[in-house]
PDB file of C-alpha atoms (C1' of nucleotides) in Angstrom:
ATOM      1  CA  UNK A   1      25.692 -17.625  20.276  1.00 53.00           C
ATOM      2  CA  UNK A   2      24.925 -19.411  17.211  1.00 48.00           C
ATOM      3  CA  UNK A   3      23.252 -21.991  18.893  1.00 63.00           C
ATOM      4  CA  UNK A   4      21.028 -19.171  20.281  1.00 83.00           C
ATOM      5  CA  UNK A   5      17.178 -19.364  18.899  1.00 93.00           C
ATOM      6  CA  UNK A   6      16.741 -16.014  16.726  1.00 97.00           C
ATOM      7  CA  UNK A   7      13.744 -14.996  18.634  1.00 97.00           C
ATOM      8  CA  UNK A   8      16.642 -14.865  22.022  1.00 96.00           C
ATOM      9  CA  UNK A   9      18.612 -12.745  19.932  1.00 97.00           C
ATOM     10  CA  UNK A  10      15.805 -10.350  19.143  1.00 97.00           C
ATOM     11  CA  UNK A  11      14.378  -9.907  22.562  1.00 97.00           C
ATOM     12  CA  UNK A  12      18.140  -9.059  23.607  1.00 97.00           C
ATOM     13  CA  UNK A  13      18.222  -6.418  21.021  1.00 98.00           C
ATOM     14  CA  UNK A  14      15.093  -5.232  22.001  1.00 98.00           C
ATOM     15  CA  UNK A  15      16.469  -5.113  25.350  1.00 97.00           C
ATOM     16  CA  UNK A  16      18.933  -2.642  24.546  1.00 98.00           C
ATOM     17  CA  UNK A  17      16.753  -0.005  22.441  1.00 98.00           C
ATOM     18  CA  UNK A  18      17.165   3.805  23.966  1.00 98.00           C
ATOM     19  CA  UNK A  19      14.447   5.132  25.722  1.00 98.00           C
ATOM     20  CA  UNK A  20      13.134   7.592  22.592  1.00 98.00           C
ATOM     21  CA  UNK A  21      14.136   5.489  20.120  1.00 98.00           C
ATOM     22  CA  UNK A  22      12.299   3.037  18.019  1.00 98.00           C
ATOM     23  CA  UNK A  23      13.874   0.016  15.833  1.00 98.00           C
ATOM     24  CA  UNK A  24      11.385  -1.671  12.819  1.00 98.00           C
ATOM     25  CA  UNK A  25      10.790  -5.350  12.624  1.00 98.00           C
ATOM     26  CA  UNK A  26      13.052  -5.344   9.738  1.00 98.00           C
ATOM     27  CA  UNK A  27      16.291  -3.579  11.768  1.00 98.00           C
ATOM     28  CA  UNK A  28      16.304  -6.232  14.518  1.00 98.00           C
ATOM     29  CA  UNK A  29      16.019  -9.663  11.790  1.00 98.00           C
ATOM     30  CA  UNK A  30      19.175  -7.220  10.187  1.00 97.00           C
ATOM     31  CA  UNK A  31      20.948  -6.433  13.684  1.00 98.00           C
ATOM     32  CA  UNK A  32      20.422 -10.407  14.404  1.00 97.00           C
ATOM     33  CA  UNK A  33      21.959 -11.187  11.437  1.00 96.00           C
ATOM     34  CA  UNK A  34      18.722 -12.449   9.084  1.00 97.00           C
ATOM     35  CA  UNK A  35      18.319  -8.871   7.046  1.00 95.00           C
ATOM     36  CA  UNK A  36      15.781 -10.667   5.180  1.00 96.00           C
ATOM     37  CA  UNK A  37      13.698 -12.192   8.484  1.00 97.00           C
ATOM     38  CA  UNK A  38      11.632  -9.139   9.551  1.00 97.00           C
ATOM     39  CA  UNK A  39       8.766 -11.653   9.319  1.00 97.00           C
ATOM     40  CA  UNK A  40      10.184 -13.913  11.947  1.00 96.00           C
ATOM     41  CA  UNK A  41      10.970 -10.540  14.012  1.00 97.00           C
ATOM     42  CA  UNK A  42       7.018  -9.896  14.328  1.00 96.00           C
ATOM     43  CA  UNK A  43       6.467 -13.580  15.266  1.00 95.00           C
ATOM     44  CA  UNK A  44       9.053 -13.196  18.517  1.00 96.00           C
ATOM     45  CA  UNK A  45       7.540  -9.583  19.318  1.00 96.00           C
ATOM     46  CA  UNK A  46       4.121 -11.821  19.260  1.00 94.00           C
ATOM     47  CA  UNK A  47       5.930 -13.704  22.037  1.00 93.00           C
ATOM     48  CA  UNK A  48       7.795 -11.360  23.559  1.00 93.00           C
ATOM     49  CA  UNK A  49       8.802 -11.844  27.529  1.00 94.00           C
ATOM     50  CA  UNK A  50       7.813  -9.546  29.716  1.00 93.00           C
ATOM     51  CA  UNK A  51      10.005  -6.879  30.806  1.00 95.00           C
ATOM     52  CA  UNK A  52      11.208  -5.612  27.464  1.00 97.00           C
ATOM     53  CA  UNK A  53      10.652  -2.527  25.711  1.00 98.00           C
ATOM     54  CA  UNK A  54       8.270  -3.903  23.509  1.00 98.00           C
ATOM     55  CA  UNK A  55       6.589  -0.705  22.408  1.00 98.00           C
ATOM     56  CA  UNK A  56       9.874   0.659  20.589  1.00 98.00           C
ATOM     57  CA  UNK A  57       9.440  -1.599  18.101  1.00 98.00           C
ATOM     58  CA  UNK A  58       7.160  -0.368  15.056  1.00 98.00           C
ATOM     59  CA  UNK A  59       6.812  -0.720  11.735  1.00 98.00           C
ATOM     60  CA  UNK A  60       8.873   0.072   8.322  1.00 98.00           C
ATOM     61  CA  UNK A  61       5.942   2.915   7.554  1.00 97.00           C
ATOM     62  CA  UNK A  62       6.414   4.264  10.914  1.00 98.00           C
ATOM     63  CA  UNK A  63       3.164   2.885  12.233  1.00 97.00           C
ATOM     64  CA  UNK A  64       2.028   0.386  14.975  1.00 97.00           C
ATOM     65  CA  UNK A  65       1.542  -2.933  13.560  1.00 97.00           C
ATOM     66  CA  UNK A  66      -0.982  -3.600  16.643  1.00 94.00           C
ATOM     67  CA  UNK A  67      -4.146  -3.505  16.036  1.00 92.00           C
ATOM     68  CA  UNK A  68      -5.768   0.072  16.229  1.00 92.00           C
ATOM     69  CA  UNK A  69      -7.953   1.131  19.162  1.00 92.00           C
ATOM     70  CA  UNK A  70      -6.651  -2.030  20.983  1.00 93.00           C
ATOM     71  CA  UNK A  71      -5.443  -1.645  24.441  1.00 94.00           C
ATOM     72  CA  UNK A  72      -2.021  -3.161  23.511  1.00 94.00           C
ATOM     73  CA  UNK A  73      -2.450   0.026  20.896  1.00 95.00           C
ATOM     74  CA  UNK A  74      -3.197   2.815  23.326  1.00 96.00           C
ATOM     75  CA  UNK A  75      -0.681   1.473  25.450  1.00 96.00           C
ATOM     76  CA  UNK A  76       2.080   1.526  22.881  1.00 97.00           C
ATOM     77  CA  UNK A  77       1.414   5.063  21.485  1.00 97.00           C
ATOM     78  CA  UNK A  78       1.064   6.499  25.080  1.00 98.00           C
ATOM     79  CA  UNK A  79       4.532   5.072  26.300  1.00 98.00           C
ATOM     80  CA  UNK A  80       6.229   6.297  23.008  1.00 98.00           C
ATOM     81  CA  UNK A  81       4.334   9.664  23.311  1.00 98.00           C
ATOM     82  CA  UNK A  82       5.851   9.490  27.240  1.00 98.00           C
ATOM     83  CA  UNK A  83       9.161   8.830  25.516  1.00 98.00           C
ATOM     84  CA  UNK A  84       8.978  12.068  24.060  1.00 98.00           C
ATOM     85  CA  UNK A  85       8.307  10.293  20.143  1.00 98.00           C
ATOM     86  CA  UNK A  86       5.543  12.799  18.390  1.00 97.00           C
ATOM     87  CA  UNK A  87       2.982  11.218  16.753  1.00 97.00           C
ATOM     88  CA  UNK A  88       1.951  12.683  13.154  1.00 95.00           C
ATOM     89  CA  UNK A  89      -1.491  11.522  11.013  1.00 93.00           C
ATOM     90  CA  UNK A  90      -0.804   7.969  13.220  1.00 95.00           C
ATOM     91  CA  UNK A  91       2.667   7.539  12.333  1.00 96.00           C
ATOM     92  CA  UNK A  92       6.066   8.697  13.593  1.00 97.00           C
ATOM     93  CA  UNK A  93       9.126  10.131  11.666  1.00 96.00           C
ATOM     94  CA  UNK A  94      11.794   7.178  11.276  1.00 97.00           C
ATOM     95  CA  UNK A  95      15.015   8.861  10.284  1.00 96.00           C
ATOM     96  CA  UNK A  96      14.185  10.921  13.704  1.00 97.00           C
ATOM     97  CA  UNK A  97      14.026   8.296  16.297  1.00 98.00           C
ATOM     98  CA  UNK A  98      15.579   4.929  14.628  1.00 97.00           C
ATOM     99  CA  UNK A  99      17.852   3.284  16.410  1.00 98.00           C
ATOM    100  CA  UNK A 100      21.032   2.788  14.610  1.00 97.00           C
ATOM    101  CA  UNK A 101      22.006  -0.808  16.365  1.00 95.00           C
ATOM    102  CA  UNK A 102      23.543  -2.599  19.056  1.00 96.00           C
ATOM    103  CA  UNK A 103      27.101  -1.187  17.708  1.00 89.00           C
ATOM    104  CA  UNK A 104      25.941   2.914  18.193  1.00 75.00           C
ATOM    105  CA  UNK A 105      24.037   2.642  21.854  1.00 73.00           C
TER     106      UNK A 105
ATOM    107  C1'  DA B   1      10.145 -34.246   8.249  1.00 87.79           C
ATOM    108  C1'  DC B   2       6.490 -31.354   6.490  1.00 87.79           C
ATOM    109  C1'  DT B   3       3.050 -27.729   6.506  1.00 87.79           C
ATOM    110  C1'  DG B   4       0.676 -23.628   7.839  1.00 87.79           C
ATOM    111  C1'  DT B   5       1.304 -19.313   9.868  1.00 87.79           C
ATOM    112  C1'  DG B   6       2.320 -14.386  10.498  1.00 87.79           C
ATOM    113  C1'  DA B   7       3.053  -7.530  15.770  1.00 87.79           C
ATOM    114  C1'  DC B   8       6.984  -7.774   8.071  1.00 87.79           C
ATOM    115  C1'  DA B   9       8.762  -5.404   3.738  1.00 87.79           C
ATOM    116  C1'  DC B  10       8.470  -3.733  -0.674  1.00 87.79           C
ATOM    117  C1'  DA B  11       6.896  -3.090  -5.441  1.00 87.79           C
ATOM    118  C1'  DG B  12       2.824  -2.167  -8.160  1.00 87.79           C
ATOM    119  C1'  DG B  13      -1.621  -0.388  -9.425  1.00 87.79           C
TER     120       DG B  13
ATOM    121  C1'  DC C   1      -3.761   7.268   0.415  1.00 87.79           C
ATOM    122  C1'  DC C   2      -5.460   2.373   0.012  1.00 87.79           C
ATOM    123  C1'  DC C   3      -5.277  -2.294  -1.491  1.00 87.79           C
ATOM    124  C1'  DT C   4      -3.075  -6.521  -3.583  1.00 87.79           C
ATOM    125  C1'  DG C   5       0.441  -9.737  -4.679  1.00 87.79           C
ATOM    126  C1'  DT C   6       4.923 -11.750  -3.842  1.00 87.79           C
ATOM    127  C1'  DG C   7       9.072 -12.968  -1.316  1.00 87.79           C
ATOM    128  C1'  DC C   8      10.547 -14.178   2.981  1.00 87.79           C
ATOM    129  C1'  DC C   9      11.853 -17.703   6.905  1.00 87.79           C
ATOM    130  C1'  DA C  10      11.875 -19.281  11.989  1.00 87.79           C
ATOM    131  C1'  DC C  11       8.706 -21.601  14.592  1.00 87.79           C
ATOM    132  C1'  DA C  12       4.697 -24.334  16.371  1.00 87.79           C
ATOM    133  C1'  DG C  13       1.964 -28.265  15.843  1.00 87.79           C
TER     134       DG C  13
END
DNA sequence: ACTGTGACACAGG
DNA sequence: CCCTGTGCCACAG
């Protein structure tokens, strides 16, 4: 475990992220145990495996941090969207579909 | 070992 | 609402 790289533990974490649900950059660096490495959360999602969840992981302003009109975008916001996660002015209601962590799923 | 980088976050203005 | 500056830190080269 500790001798796990951090960007393992976050693509495990985002792993386990309800369908519905969303988790920011900043809630996995905290669930990994770095609270203040949300940075170094963005860089793994850069690099994230395929296979994962990827789209349920947005932003702290409840926006995409992809960039707009980009495939990767449309594909993200039509997955949530799928997910049953509305969509208001571009961003999505966080207290409504955050995940509370690997300790509540 | 050191440096630049970045799918972030937050406080200001 | 937008934009800017600052703090942050694991990771690649």
């Amino acid at each position: 475990m500790s001798g796990e790289r951090f960007a393992e533990r976050v693509h495990a974490l985002v792993a386990r992220i309800p369908s519905g649900n969303v988790a920011t950059y900043g809630d996995l660096a905290a669930y990994a145990g770095r609270p203040r490495a949300a940075r170094q959360a963005g860089y793994a999602m850069h690099r994230c495996p395929p296979g994962l969840p990827w789209h349920r992981v947005i932003n702290a302003q409840g926006r995409l941090s992809v960039a707009a009109g980009s495939t990767a975008w449309l594909t993200q916001r039509r997955r949530l969207e799928e997910e049953g996660v509305v969509f208001m002015g571009g961003r999505i209601e966080l207290a409504r579909y955050r995940w509370a962590g690997p300790n509540e799923d």
